[in-house]
Coordinates of C-alpha atoms in Angstrom, one line a residue:
X1025 CA -3.5 -69.4 96.0
X1026 CA 0.2 -70.1 94.0
X1027 CA 0.0 -66.7 93.4
X1028 CA 0.0 -65.5 96.8
X1029 CA 2.7 -68.1 98.4
X1030 CA 5.1 -67.1 95.8
X1031 CA 5.0 -63.6 96.6
X1032 CA 5.6 -64.6 100.5
X1033 CA 8.4 -66.6 99.4
X1034 CA 9.7 -63.7 96.8
X1035 CA 9.3 -61.4 99.5
X1036 CA 11.8 -63.7 102.5
X1037 CA 13.8 -64.3 99.6
X1038 CA 13.8 -60.6 99.2
X1039 CA 14.3 -59.0 102.6
X1040 CA 17.0 -61.8 103.0
X1041 CA 19.8 -59.9 100.8
X1042 CA 21.7 -56.8 102.6
X1043 CA 21.8 -54.6 99.7
X1044 CA 18.2 -52.3 99.3
X1045 CA 16.0 -52.9 96.6
X1046 CA 13.7 -50.7 94.5
X1047 CA 11.9 -52.0 91.4
X1048 CA 10.5 -48.8 89.2
X1049 CA 8.4 -49.0 86.0
X1050 CA 8.7 -47.7 82.8
X1051 CA 5.9 -45.1 84.8
X1052 CA 8.7 -44.8 87.1
X1053 CA 6.6 -45.6 90.0
X1054 CA 7.9 -47.8 92.4
X1055 CA 6.4 -51.7 92.3
X1056 CA 8.3 -53.2 93.8
X1057 CA 11.4 -52.9 97.0
X1058 CA 13.0 -55.0 100.1
X1059 CA 12.9 -54.6 104.2
X1060 CA 16.4 -53.3 103.8
X1061 CA 15.3 -50.5 101.3
X1062 CA 13.7 -47.7 103.9
X1063 CA 16.4 -48.4 106.5
X1064 CA 18.9 -47.4 104.7
X1065 CA 16.9 -43.5 104.5
X1066 CA 14.3 -44.7 107.8
X1067 CA 11.1 -44.0 105.0
X1068 CA 7.6 -45.5 106.4
X1069 CA 7.0 -48.9 105.2
X1070 CA 3.6 -47.8 104.1
X1071 CA 4.9 -44.6 102.8
X1072 CA 6.1 -47.8 99.9
X1073 CA 3.7 -49.6 99.5
X1074 CA 1.1 -47.0 98.0
X1075 CA 3.4 -47.1 95.1
X1076 CA 5.5 -43.1 94.8
X1077 CA 7.2 -41.9 92.6
X1078 CA 10.1 -42.0 91.9
X1079 CA 11.1 -38.2 91.8
X1080 CA 8.9 -38.4 95.3
X1081 CA 10.8 -41.0 96.3
X1082 CA 14.7 -39.1 96.0
X1083 CA 12.9 -35.0 97.4
X1084 CA 11.2 -37.0 101.0
X1085 CA 15.8 -38.6 100.6
X1086 CA 16.1 -34.9 100.0
X1087 CA 14.1 -33.3 102.6
X1088 CA 15.5 -36.4 105.6
X1089 CA 19.2 -34.7 105.1
X1090 CA 20.6 -37.9 104.0
X1091 CA 21.4 -36.9 100.3
X1092 CA 21.8 -33.4 98.5
X1093 CA 20.1 -32.0 95.7
X1094 CA 23.0 -32.1 93.4
X1095 CA 23.4 -35.6 94.3
X1096 CA 20.0 -35.9 93.3
X1097 CA 20.6 -34.8 90.2
X1098 CA 23.4 -36.9 89.6
X1099 CA 21.3 -40.0 90.1
X1100 CA 18.6 -38.8 87.7
X1101 CA 20.7 -38.1 84.7
X1102 CA 22.9 -41.4 85.1
X1103 CA 19.3 -43.2 84.7
X1104 CA 18.8 -41.0 82.1
X1105 CA 22.0 -42.5 80.0
X1106 CA 21.1 -46.5 81.0
X1107 CA 20.3 -48.3 77.2
X1108 CA 21.9 -51.8 77.2
X1109 CA 24.4 -51.2 80.3
X1110 CA 24.0 -51.2 83.8
X1111 CA 25.3 -48.3 85.5
X1112 CA 27.2 -46.3 88.6
X1113 CA 27.3 -44.2 90.9
X1114 CA 28.5 -43.4 94.9
X1115 CA 26.9 -41.2 96.7
X1116 CA 28.0 -40.3 100.5
X1117 CA 25.3 -39.8 102.1
X1118 CA 25.3 -37.0 105.0
X1119 CA 25.6 -39.6 107.7
X1120 CA 28.8 -41.1 106.8
X1121 CA 27.6 -43.1 104.5
X1122 CA 28.4 -44.8 101.4
X1123 CA 26.1 -46.4 99.4
X1124 CA 26.9 -48.3 95.6
X1125 CA 23.6 -47.5 93.2
X1126 CA 23.6 -50.0 90.6
X1127 CA 21.0 -49.1 88.3
X1128 CA 19.7 -51.8 85.3
X1129 CA 16.7 -51.0 82.5
X1130 CA 14.6 -54.1 83.3
X1131 CA 12.0 -55.3 79.6
X1132 CA 9.2 -53.3 80.1
X1133 CA 11.8 -50.6 80.5
X1134 CA 11.8 -49.7 84.0
X1135 CA 14.3 -50.0 86.5
X1136 CA 16.6 -51.7 89.0
X1137 CA 18.5 -49.8 91.6
X1138 CA 20.7 -51.7 94.1
X1139 CA 21.2 -49.3 97.0
X1140 CA 24.8 -51.6 98.8
X1141 CA 26.4 -49.7 101.6
X1142 CA 29.9 -49.9 101.1
X1143 CA 31.0 -47.4 104.0
X1144 CA 33.4 -49.4 105.6
X1145 CA 35.3 -51.3 102.8
X1146 CA 35.9 -47.4 101.6
X1147 CA 37.1 -45.6 105.1
X1148 CA 39.5 -49.3 104.7
X1149 CA 40.2 -48.7 101.3
X1150 CA 40.9 -44.9 102.1
X1151 CA 42.8 -46.1 105.2
X1152 CA 45.3 -48.9 102.9
X1153 CA 46.1 -45.5 100.8
X1154 CA 46.8 -43.1 103.7
X1155 CA 48.5 -45.8 105.2
X1156 CA 50.2 -46.3 102.3
X1157 CA 51.0 -42.8 101.4
X1158 CA 52.3 -42.6 105.2
X1159 CA 55.0 -45.6 104.6
X1160 CA 56.1 -43.3 101.2
X1161 CA 57.2 -40.7 102.8
X1162 CA 59.0 -42.6 105.7
X1163 CA 60.3 -44.4 103.4
X1164 CA 61.1 -41.1 101.1
X1165 CA 61.8 -38.9 103.9
X1166 CA 64.3 -42.1 105.8
X1167 CA 66.3 -42.3 102.3
X1168 CA 66.5 -38.5 102.2
X1169 CA 67.9 -38.4 105.4
X1170 CA 70.5 -41.6 104.7
X1171 CA 71.7 -40.0 101.1
X1172 CA 70.9 -36.2 101.7
X1173 CA 73.8 -34.3 103.8
X1174 CA 71.9 -31.3 103.3
X1175 CA 69.2 -30.7 106.9
X1176 CA 66.9 -28.2 104.4
X1177 CA 67.0 -30.1 102.1
X1178 CA 65.9 -33.0 104.3
X1179 CA 63.5 -31.1 106.6
X1180 CA 61.7 -29.2 103.2
X1181 CA 60.7 -32.6 101.5
X1182 CA 59.7 -33.1 105.1
X1183 CA 57.1 -30.3 105.2
X1184 CA 55.7 -30.8 101.7
X1185 CA 54.7 -33.9 103.4
X1186 CA 53.4 -32.7 106.5
X1187 CA 51.1 -29.2 105.8
X1188 CA 49.9 -30.6 102.1
X1189 CA 48.6 -33.9 104.7
X1190 CA 47.0 -32.8 107.3
X1191 CA 45.8 -29.6 105.5
X1192 CA 48.3 -27.6 106.9
X1193 CA 48.1 -23.3 106.2
X1194 CA 51.8 -23.0 107.2
X1195 CA 54.3 -24.7 108.6
X1196 CA 57.9 -25.1 109.5
X1197 CA 61.3 -27.1 111.6
X1198 CA 63.7 -25.8 113.8
X1199 CA 66.8 -26.7 115.8
X1200 CA 67.8 -25.2 119.0
X1201 CA 71.5 -24.2 119.4
X1202 CA 73.6 -23.6 122.3
X1203 CA 73.4 -24.8 126.2
X1204 CA 71.0 -23.6 129.5
X1205 CA 69.7 -20.7 130.0
X1206 CA 71.8 -19.3 126.6
X1207 CA 70.1 -21.7 124.1
X1208 CA 67.5 -20.6 121.1
X1209 CA 65.5 -22.0 118.9
X1210 CA 66.0 -21.3 114.7
X1211 CA 64.5 -22.3 112.1
X1212 CA 66.1 -24.9 109.3
X1213 CA 63.1 -24.6 107.1
X1214 CA 59.8 -23.5 106.1
X1215 CA 56.8 -23.0 104.8
X1216 CA 54.0 -20.9 103.4
X1217 CA 50.6 -21.9 101.5
X1218 CA 49.4 -19.1 99.0
X1219 CA 46.3 -19.6 101.5
X1220 CA 48.4 -18.3 105.0
X1221 CA 49.5 -15.3 102.6
X1222 CA 45.8 -15.1 101.1
X1223 CA 44.1 -14.6 105.0
X1224 CA 47.2 -12.7 107.3
X1225 CA 49.3 -10.8 104.0
X1226 CA 52.2 -10.3 103.4
X1227 CA 53.0 -8.0 105.5
X1228 CA 52.2 -10.5 108.5
X1229 CA 54.0 -13.3 107.2
X1230 CA 57.1 -10.9 106.0
X1231 CA 57.1 -9.7 110.2
X1232 CA 56.8 -13.8 110.9
X1233 CA 59.7 -14.7 109.0
X1234 CA 62.2 -11.9 110.4
X1235 CA 61.3 -13.4 114.2
X1236 CA 61.8 -16.8 112.6
X1237 CA 65.4 -15.1 110.9
X1238 CA 65.9 -13.9 114.2
X1239 CA 65.6 -17.2 116.3
X1240 CA 63.4 -17.8 119.8
X1241 CA 65.3 -17.3 123.3
X1242 CA 65.1 -19.5 125.7
X1243 CA 61.5 -19.0 127.5
X1244 CA 59.5 -17.0 125.2
X1245 CA 57.0 -18.7 123.5
X1246 CA 55.6 -22.3 124.1
X1247 CA 57.2 -24.2 121.6
X1248 CA 60.0 -24.0 124.3
X1249 CA 57.1 -25.9 127.5
X1250 CA 57.4 -28.3 124.9
X1251 CA 61.1 -29.4 124.8
X1252 CA 61.6 -28.8 128.3
X1253 CA 57.7 -31.5 128.6
X1254 CA 58.7 -34.5 125.8
X1255 CA 55.1 -34.1 125.1
X1256 CA 53.9 -32.8 121.8
X1257 CA 51.2 -29.6 122.3
X1258 CA 48.0 -29.3 120.8
X1259 CA 46.7 -24.9 120.6
X1260 CA 43.1 -23.9 120.0
X1261 CA 43.7 -20.1 119.4
X1262 CA 47.3 -19.5 119.8
X1263 CA 47.1 -15.3 119.2
X1264 CA 45.1 -16.1 122.6
X1265 CA 47.6 -18.0 124.3
X1266 CA 49.6 -15.7 127.5
X1267 CA 53.2 -17.2 126.5
X1268 CA 52.7 -17.3 123.1
X1269 CA 55.0 -14.7 120.9
X1270 CA 54.0 -11.4 119.7
X1271 CA 55.1 -11.2 116.4
X1272 CA 52.8 -14.6 116.0
X1273 CA 49.7 -13.2 117.9
X1274 CA 47.3 -12.4 114.5
X1275 CA 43.6 -12.6 115.3
X1276 CA 43.5 -15.5 112.2
X1277 CA 46.3 -17.6 113.8
X1278 CA 44.1 -20.1 116.1
X1279 CA 45.2 -24.3 115.5
X1280 CA 48.8 -25.3 116.2
X1281 CA 50.2 -28.6 116.4
X1282 CA 54.3 -27.5 118.2
X1283 CA 55.7 -31.2 118.4
X1284 CA 59.6 -31.9 119.9
X1285 CA 61.7 -33.6 118.1
X1286 CA 63.9 -36.1 120.1
X1287 CA 67.6 -37.0 119.7
X1288 CA 69.0 -40.8 119.1
X1289 CA 69.5 -41.0 124.1
X1290 CA 65.9 -38.8 124.1
X1291 CA 67.0 -34.9 124.3
X1292 CA 65.3 -32.5 122.6
X1293 CA 66.7 -31.0 119.8
X1294 CA 64.3 -29.3 118.4
X1295 CA 60.6 -28.8 116.9
X1296 CA 58.1 -29.0 114.7
X1297 CA 55.5 -26.4 113.8
X1298 CA 52.4 -27.7 111.7
X1299 CA 49.4 -24.5 111.2
X1300 CA 46.5 -26.5 111.2
X1301 CA 42.5 -26.1 109.5
X1302 CA 41.3 -29.3 111.2
X1303 CA 43.4 -29.8 115.1
X1304 CA 41.4 -32.8 115.6
X1305 CA 42.9 -34.1 112.6
X1306 CA 46.2 -33.5 113.9
X1307 CA 45.2 -35.7 117.4
X1308 CA 43.8 -38.8 115.3
X1309 CA 46.1 -42.2 116.0
X1310 CA 47.7 -42.4 112.8
X1311 CA 48.0 -39.8 112.1
X1312 CA 50.1 -38.6 115.6
X1313 CA 52.4 -41.6 114.9
X1314 CA 53.2 -40.6 111.1
X1315 CA 54.4 -37.2 113.1
X1316 CA 56.4 -38.1 115.6
X1317 CA 57.4 -40.8 113.3
X1318 CA 59.0 -37.6 110.9
X1319 CA 60.4 -36.2 114.4
X1320 CA 62.4 -38.7 114.8
X1321 CA 64.2 -38.6 111.3
X1322 CA 64.1 -35.7 112.3
X1323 CA 65.7 -36.0 115.2
X1324 CA 68.2 -37.7 113.0
X1325 CA 69.1 -35.6 110.7
X1326 CA 69.4 -32.5 112.9
X1327 CA 72.0 -35.1 115.3
X1328 CA 74.5 -36.3 111.8
X1329 CA 74.8 -32.7 110.6
X1330 CA 75.5 -31.1 114.4
X1331 CA 77.8 -34.7 113.7
X1332 CA 79.1 -33.7 110.7
X1333 CA 79.7 -29.6 111.9
X1334 CA 81.5 -30.6 114.9
X1335 CA 83.9 -32.8 112.5
X1336 CA 84.4 -30.1 110.4
X1337 CA 84.6 -27.5 113.0
X1338 CA 88.0 -29.9 114.5
X1339 CA 89.2 -31.2 111.0
X1340 CA 90.0 -27.4 110.9
X1341 CA 91.5 -27.4 114.0
X1342 CA 93.4 -30.0 113.3
X1343 CA 94.6 -28.4 109.5
X1344 CA 95.5 -25.4 111.7
X1345 CA 97.4 -27.4 114.0
X1346 CA 99.2 -29.2 111.3
X1347 CA 100.8 -26.3 109.8
X1348 CA 101.4 -24.3 112.9
X1349 CA 103.4 -27.3 113.8
X1350 CA 105.3 -27.4 110.7
X1351 CA 105.6 -23.9 110.8
X1352 CA 106.2 -24.7 114.6
X1353 CA 108.9 -27.5 113.3
X1354 CA 110.8 -25.6 110.9
X1355 CA 111.5 -22.4 112.1
X1356 CA 113.1 -24.3 115.8
X1357 CA 114.8 -26.4 112.9
X1358 CA 116.2 -23.4 112.4
X1359 CA 117.0 -22.2 115.3
X1360 CA 118.3 -25.0 116.2
X1361 CA 121.0 -25.4 113.5
X1362 CA 122.5 -22.7 113.6
X1363 CA 123.9 -23.4 117.3
X1364 CA 124.2 -27.0 116.4
X1365 CA 126.7 -25.7 113.1
X1366 CA 128.2 -23.6 115.2
X1367 CA 129.8 -26.4 117.5
X1368 CA 130.5 -28.6 114.5
X1369 CA 132.4 -27.0 113.7
X1370 CA 134.4 -25.7 116.1
X1371 CA 134.9 -29.3 117.0
X1372 CA 136.5 -30.0 114.1
X1373 CA 138.6 -27.0 114.8
X1374 CA 139.9 -28.2 117.2
X1375 CA 140.0 -32.1 115.9
X1376 CA 142.6 -29.8 113.8
X1377 CA 144.8 -28.7 116.3
X1378 CA 145.7 -26.6 114.0
X1379 CA 146.9 -24.3 117.5
X1380 CA 147.3 -25.1 119.8
X1381 CA 148.2 -28.8 120.2
X1382 CA 144.8 -31.4 122.9
X1383 CA 145.6 -33.9 125.2
X1384 CA 144.5 -37.6 124.6
X1385 CA 141.5 -36.7 127.2
X1386 CA 140.2 -33.4 125.2
X1387 CA 140.4 -34.9 121.7
X1388 CA 138.0 -37.7 122.8
X1389 CA 135.5 -34.9 124.7
X1390 CA 135.4 -33.0 121.7
X1391 CA 134.9 -36.0 119.7
X1392 CA 132.1 -36.6 122.1
X1393 CA 130.4 -32.9 121.2
X1394 CA 131.5 -34.2 117.6
X1395 CA 129.2 -37.3 118.0
X1396 CA 126.4 -35.8 120.2
X1397 CA 126.2 -33.0 118.0
X1398 CA 125.3 -34.3 114.9
X1399 CA 123.1 -37.9 116.3
X1400 CA 121.0 -34.4 117.1
X1401 CA 121.6 -32.2 114.2
X1402 CA 120.1 -36.4 112.2
X1403 CA 117.2 -35.9 115.0
X1404 CA 115.8 -32.6 113.9
X1405 CA 116.8 -33.1 110.4
X1406 CA 114.4 -36.1 109.8
X1407 CA 111.8 -34.2 111.9
X1408 CA 112.2 -32.1 109.8
X1409 CA 112.0 -33.8 106.5
X1410 CA 109.2 -36.1 107.9
X1411 CA 107.2 -32.1 108.8
X1412 CA 108.3 -31.1 105.4
X1413 CA 106.2 -34.7 103.9
X1414 CA 102.2 -34.3 105.5
X1415 CA 102.4 -30.9 104.7
X1416 CA 103.0 -31.6 100.7
X1417 CA 105.4 -29.1 100.8
X1418 CA 108.1 -32.2 99.8
X1419 CA 108.1 -32.3 96.1
X1420 CA 111.3 -35.0 94.4
X1421 CA 114.2 -34.4 92.9
X1422 CA 114.2 -37.0 89.9
X1423 CA 117.2 -38.2 88.2
X1424 CA 118.8 -40.6 86.5
X1425 CA 121.1 -42.5 89.4
X1426 CA 123.1 -45.4 89.1
X1427 CA 121.9 -47.8 91.4
X1428 CA 124.7 -49.7 92.5
X1429 CA 126.5 -46.6 93.0
X1430 CA 124.1 -45.4 95.1
X1431 CA 123.9 -49.1 96.8
X1432 CA 127.9 -48.7 97.3
X1433 CA 127.7 -45.3 98.7
X1434 CA 125.3 -46.3 101.8
X1435 CA 127.1 -49.4 102.3
X1436 CA 130.1 -47.9 103.2
X1437 CA 128.8 -44.9 105.6
X1438 CA 127.4 -47.4 108.1
X1439 CA 130.2 -49.8 107.5
X1440 CA 132.2 -47.9 110.5
X1441 CA 128.9 -49.2 112.4
X1442 CA 128.3 -52.7 111.7
X1443 CA 131.7 -53.2 112.5
X1444 CA 131.8 -51.8 115.8
X1445 CA 129.1 -54.7 116.6
X1446 CA 131.2 -57.4 114.1
X1447 CA 128.3 -57.3 112.0
X1448 CA 128.7 -58.8 108.8
X1449 CA 127.2 -57.0 105.7
X1450 CA 127.0 -58.2 103.5
X1451 CA 126.1 -56.6 99.6
X1452 CA 123.8 -58.8 96.5
X1453 CA 122.5 -56.2 92.7
X1454 CA 120.9 -57.0 90.5
X1455 CA 122.6 -56.4 86.7
X1456 CA 119.2 -56.1 85.4
X1457 CA 118.3 -53.1 86.2
X1458 CA 121.7 -50.2 87.1
X1459 CA 120.8 -46.5 86.4
X1460 CA 116.5 -46.0 87.4
X1461 CA 115.0 -42.3 86.8
X1462 CA 114.8 -41.2 91.2
X1463 CA 115.4 -38.5 93.1
X1464 CA 119.0 -39.8 94.7
X1465 CA 119.1 -37.8 97.9
X1466 CA 115.9 -39.2 98.9
X1467 CA 116.7 -43.2 98.1
X1468 CA 120.4 -42.7 100.0
X1469 CA 118.1 -41.6 103.1
X1470 CA 115.8 -44.0 103.1
X1471 CA 118.8 -47.2 103.1
X1472 CA 120.7 -45.5 105.5
X1473 CA 116.9 -45.4 106.9
X1474 CA 116.2 -49.3 106.2
X1475 CA 120.8 -49.7 107.6
X1476 CA 120.6 -47.9 110.8
X1477 CA 117.5 -49.9 112.0
X1478 CA 119.3 -53.4 110.6
X1479 CA 122.7 -52.2 113.0
X1480 CA 120.6 -50.6 115.5
X1481 CA 118.8 -53.7 116.9
X1482 CA 120.9 -56.6 115.4
X1483 CA 123.1 -57.7 118.1
X1484 CA 127.3 -58.8 118.2
X1485 CA 127.8 -60.7 115.7
X1486 CA 125.2 -60.9 113.2
X1487 CA 124.4 -60.5 109.9
X1488 CA 123.1 -57.1 108.2
X1489 CA 122.0 -58.0 103.9
X1490 CA 120.9 -55.2 101.5
X1491 CA 119.9 -55.9 97.8
X1492 CA 118.7 -54.5 95.3
X1493 CA 116.4 -55.9 92.4
X1494 CA 114.0 -55.3 89.8
X1495 CA 110.7 -57.0 90.9
X1496 CA 106.8 -56.5 89.6
X1497 CA 103.7 -56.1 91.2
X1498 CA 102.6 -59.4 91.7
X1499 CA 105.2 -59.8 93.9
X1500 CA 104.0 -57.3 96.2
X1501 CA 100.8 -58.3 96.5
X1502 CA 101.5 -60.9 99.4
X1503 CA 103.4 -59.1 101.6
X1504 CA 102.5 -57.1 105.1
X1505 CA 102.3 -53.0 104.3
X1506 CA 101.3 -50.5 106.0
X1507 CA 99.5 -48.3 103.6
X1508 CA 97.5 -51.1 102.0
X1509 CA 97.5 -49.0 98.9
X1510 CA 96.5 -50.6 94.7
X1511 CA 98.9 -52.7 93.7
X1512 CA 99.1 -53.1 89.6
X1513 CA 100.7 -56.7 88.3
X1514 CA 102.2 -56.0 85.6
X1515 CA 104.0 -52.9 87.0
X1516 CA 108.1 -53.4 87.7
X1517 CA 109.3 -52.1 90.8
X1518 CA 112.5 -51.0 92.2
X1519 CA 113.1 -53.5 95.1
X1520 CA 115.7 -52.0 98.0
X1521 CA 115.7 -55.5 100.6
X1522 CA 117.4 -54.6 104.2
X1523 CA 117.9 -58.6 105.6
X1524 CA 118.9 -58.8 108.7
X1525 CA 119.4 -61.4 111.5
X1526 CA 117.8 -59.1 114.7
X1527 CA 116.4 -59.5 117.8
X1528 CA 112.6 -59.5 115.2
X1529 CA 109.0 -57.8 115.9
X1530 CA 106.6 -59.3 116.9
X1531 CA 103.6 -59.9 114.3
X1532 CA 101.1 -57.5 116.7
X1533 CA 103.0 -54.4 116.8
X1534 CA 104.4 -54.3 113.2
X1535 CA 101.0 -51.5 111.9
X1536 CA 103.4 -49.0 115.2
X1537 CA 106.2 -49.7 113.5
X1538 CA 105.7 -46.9 111.0
X1539 CA 103.8 -44.1 113.2
X1540 CA 106.4 -41.5 113.8
X1541 CA 107.8 -41.2 117.4
X1542 CA 106.8 -45.1 118.3
X1543 CA 108.9 -47.6 119.0
X1544 CA 107.8 -51.5 119.6
X1545 CA 108.9 -51.2 123.2
X1546 CA 109.7 -47.9 125.5
X1547 CA 112.5 -50.1 126.3
X1548 CA 114.3 -49.6 123.8
X1549 CA 114.8 -46.0 123.1
X1550 CA 116.6 -45.6 126.6
X1551 CA 119.2 -48.6 124.3
X1552 CA 119.0 -47.0 121.1
X1553 CA 119.2 -43.7 120.9
X1554 CA 116.4 -42.3 118.2
X1555 CA 112.8 -40.7 117.9
X1556 CA 111.2 -43.4 115.8
X1557 CA 110.6 -41.3 112.5
X1558 CA 113.2 -43.8 110.5
X1559 CA 109.9 -46.0 109.7
X1560 CA 107.8 -43.2 109.4
X1561 CA 109.7 -40.9 107.0
X1562 CA 110.9 -43.8 104.7
X1563 CA 107.1 -45.3 103.9
X1564 CA 106.2 -41.3 104.0
X1565 CA 109.6 -40.6 100.6
X1566 CA 108.8 -44.6 99.0
X1567 CA 104.8 -43.0 99.4
X1568 CA 105.7 -39.8 97.6
X1569 CA 107.2 -41.8 94.6
X1570 CA 104.8 -44.0 93.9
X1571 CA 105.5 -46.8 95.9
X1572 CA 105.1 -48.2 98.8
X1573 CA 106.6 -50.6 101.7
X1574 CA 107.5 -54.1 103.0
X1575 CA 108.2 -56.2 106.5
X1576 CA 108.3 -59.8 107.1
X1577 CA 109.8 -60.0 110.6
X1578 CA 110.5 -63.2 113.5
X1579 CA 111.2 -62.3 117.1
X1580 CA 114.4 -63.8 117.7
X1581 CA 115.3 -64.8 114.4
X1582 CA 115.1 -60.3 111.8
X1583 CA 113.3 -58.6 109.3
X1584 CA 113.3 -58.4 106.1
X1585 CA 112.8 -54.2 105.3
X1586 CA 111.4 -53.8 101.2
X1587 CA 111.1 -50.5 99.4
X1588 CA 108.9 -50.8 96.8
X1589 CA 109.8 -47.7 94.1
X1590 CA 107.6 -48.4 91.3
X1591 CA 109.5 -48.0 87.8
X1592 CA 106.5 -46.9 85.5
X1593 CA 107.0 -46.1 81.4
X1594 CA 106.3 -42.3 82.1
X1595 CA 110.2 -42.4 84.3
X1596 CA 111.6 -45.0 81.8
X1597 CA 110.6 -42.3 79.0
X1598 CA 111.9 -38.7 81.0
X1599 CA 115.0 -41.6 80.9
X1600 CA 115.6 -40.3 77.3
X1601 CA 114.6 -37.1 77.4
X1602 CA 116.7 -35.6 80.7
X1603 CA 120.3 -38.4 79.5
X1604 CA 121.1 -34.6 77.2
X1605 CA 119.8 -32.3 80.7
X1606 CA 121.9 -34.2 83.0
X1607 CA 125.4 -34.4 80.8
X1608 CA 124.9 -30.3 80.4
X1609 CA 123.8 -29.8 84.3
X1610 CA 127.0 -31.7 85.3
X1611 CA 129.4 -30.1 83.0
X1612 CA 128.6 -27.0 83.4
X1613 CA 129.0 -27.3 87.5
X1614 CA 132.4 -28.5 86.6
X1615 CA 132.9 -25.1 84.9
X1616 CA 131.3 -23.3 87.3
X1617 CA 133.8 -25.1 90.0
X1618 CA 136.9 -24.7 87.8
X1619 CA 135.8 -20.8 88.0
X1620 CA 135.8 -20.6 91.5
X1621 CA 139.3 -23.1 91.4
X1622 CA 141.0 -20.2 89.4
X1623 CA 138.9 -17.6 90.4
X1624 CA 140.0 -18.2 94.1
X1625 CA 140.5 -13.6 95.2
X1626 CA 142.4 -13.7 98.4
X1627 CA 139.5 -11.7 100.7
X1628 CA 136.5 -12.4 100.6
X1629 CA 133.5 -10.4 102.0
X1630 CA 130.9 -12.8 104.6
X1631 CA 127.2 -11.5 106.4
X1632 CA 126.1 -13.2 109.2
X1633 CA 124.6 -11.4 112.0
X1634 CA 125.6 -14.9 114.8
X1635 CA 128.6 -14.0 116.5
X1636 CA 129.6 -17.4 116.4
X1637 CA 129.5 -17.6 113.1
X1638 CA 130.9 -15.4 112.3
X1639 CA 134.2 -16.3 114.4
X1640 CA 133.3 -19.9 112.7
X1641 CA 133.3 -18.7 108.9
X1642 CA 136.0 -16.3 109.6
X1643 CA 138.7 -19.1 111.2
X1644 CA 137.8 -21.9 108.7
X1645 CA 138.7 -19.4 105.4
X1646 CA 141.7 -18.1 107.3
X1647 CA 143.0 -21.8 107.4
X1648 CA 142.3 -22.0 104.1
X1649 CA 144.4 -18.3 102.7
X1650 CA 141.9 -16.1 102.2
X1651 CA 141.6 -12.7 103.7
X1652 CA 138.3 -11.9 105.9
X1653 CA 136.5 -9.4 105.5
X1654 CA 133.1 -9.4 108.4
X1655 CA 129.3 -7.9 107.8
X1656 CA 126.3 -8.7 110.2
X1657 CA 123.8 -7.2 108.3
X1658 CA 122.9 -6.8 104.4
X1659 CA 122.8 -3.3 104.6
X1660 CA 126.3 -2.8 104.7
X1661 CA 126.7 -5.1 101.9
X1662 CA 125.6 -3.2 99.8
X1663 CA 127.3 0.0 100.3
X1664 CA 130.6 -1.9 100.8
X1665 CA 129.9 -3.4 96.5
X1666 CA 129.4 0.2 95.6
X1667 CA 132.8 2.1 97.4
X1668 CA 134.0 -1.3 96.5
X1669 CA 132.9 -0.4 92.6

């Protein structure tokens, strides 16, 4: 009675267990099982109670279609291997149930088998792995998108993953080019698997690739329906679709997924095509989400690539325009200089009053002509200089110069203009530095520009001060500079400073000061002559020397402009090396001047095709006592020289 009750309690306990349990004796007959075991395969409990042989049970499971013969044999092999430790085996049944089978050897030589349904766990693990792989793909795609400039590389990376994970035999990415009905879908990249080639043949593949390279015109093919609707399309039998492209209608091509690639604003700018062996898989929610995310990333890549291409084209056009502008300015400057030189030359001759005296009124008119011509010539020179610098055609002519003498000469040149406004000019020089290795003409240009601006914008009775001193990079770092170039605090600089008590400049207008053709107030251009090129040109000239320009100003109190020209060790070495060269060049020039003086001939041959210049040059030379012969072209000049020989 106690034994019977014990068996009943044992049966109750076993039936509460959610795993199928089977105990076989050493002769492989079933001697114990729980209620879950027959439920797994739909076996009759009555049949199991007659203690069938293990082989008969496995054979019945195979007959029922749950297991294959191979799976049954795997379990048999697993049981044969059991000696001391348990054996573990996973069996995926035909009804999609995955069983975890634990096999244990019991004391009498029999076996205890536990069958656990782990389908939910396995699916969850598979989904988790798929999601992890999807996130890695999207992260990798976005990283490629961020760091790669190659649209083809990004598209190929996406196809490598999508073709594999979707079990696709073929995939491609096309981009939409053009507008309206003139649009075409051109390929960025495609991937063709060996499976695709084996199925369709190399000739078919070559034909398809040829069609893709040509591009697909608007209205041809199903992809344009996707472009217009903005929704994906799943095609069961592409070969028999009326709107399919004839070159792609191969009998074996069946299931296609065509997905739109959107721009940020929602426009469809491309399509992704996958030829899949499992169309249903393309339509699964997780896969669709991944495909849509990939298409959005590709859309960003396409837009960025197109923007970069447009930017490249714009830059090329700007470069061509800049080159044409420079050529135009150079040409126009030459064309304008020629008549201007004649105007200035004749006005100078008139002011000499050698042949016929002029009235005071005529003298004043001639002076106005000359002044206006000189001003116009200076503007032309500034425009041409700036154009040459911006086009990179300006080279410095470095030489050893006395900066004290240069500053004094510049101040003398500005003095007449300052006197007219009763301005007090002053000069302060640092005698620790007197000779420097710079381009003398450009340094003069810098100083004259700064002094001219100071005189121009300082009211009558004001002050203008020019200073030249030795300074270091650490003294620049707190100043406002338009170029923001890096400064080495230990580098020595020649600081050329012009300080005035003029009208001053509002701080919010400092930035535009150094832009060509701009002034801080349009009304100033009516009060003061100029094109707004002076400071822009000064800035460029300072940068040519490797230097910079700084500014400090207060409205109604005045402005201070400083040009900083670096005095590097290289320049000091050049000073030593060039000292002998400079002296030899000077002596050579002196010899040439002496030769010109001693060999001044009575007759001078002039080759000039401009009639005004011919007249001007001949009159100037005749005033100096020369006999002039005019020739208007080069060939006549050669003939004349040959006849003289």
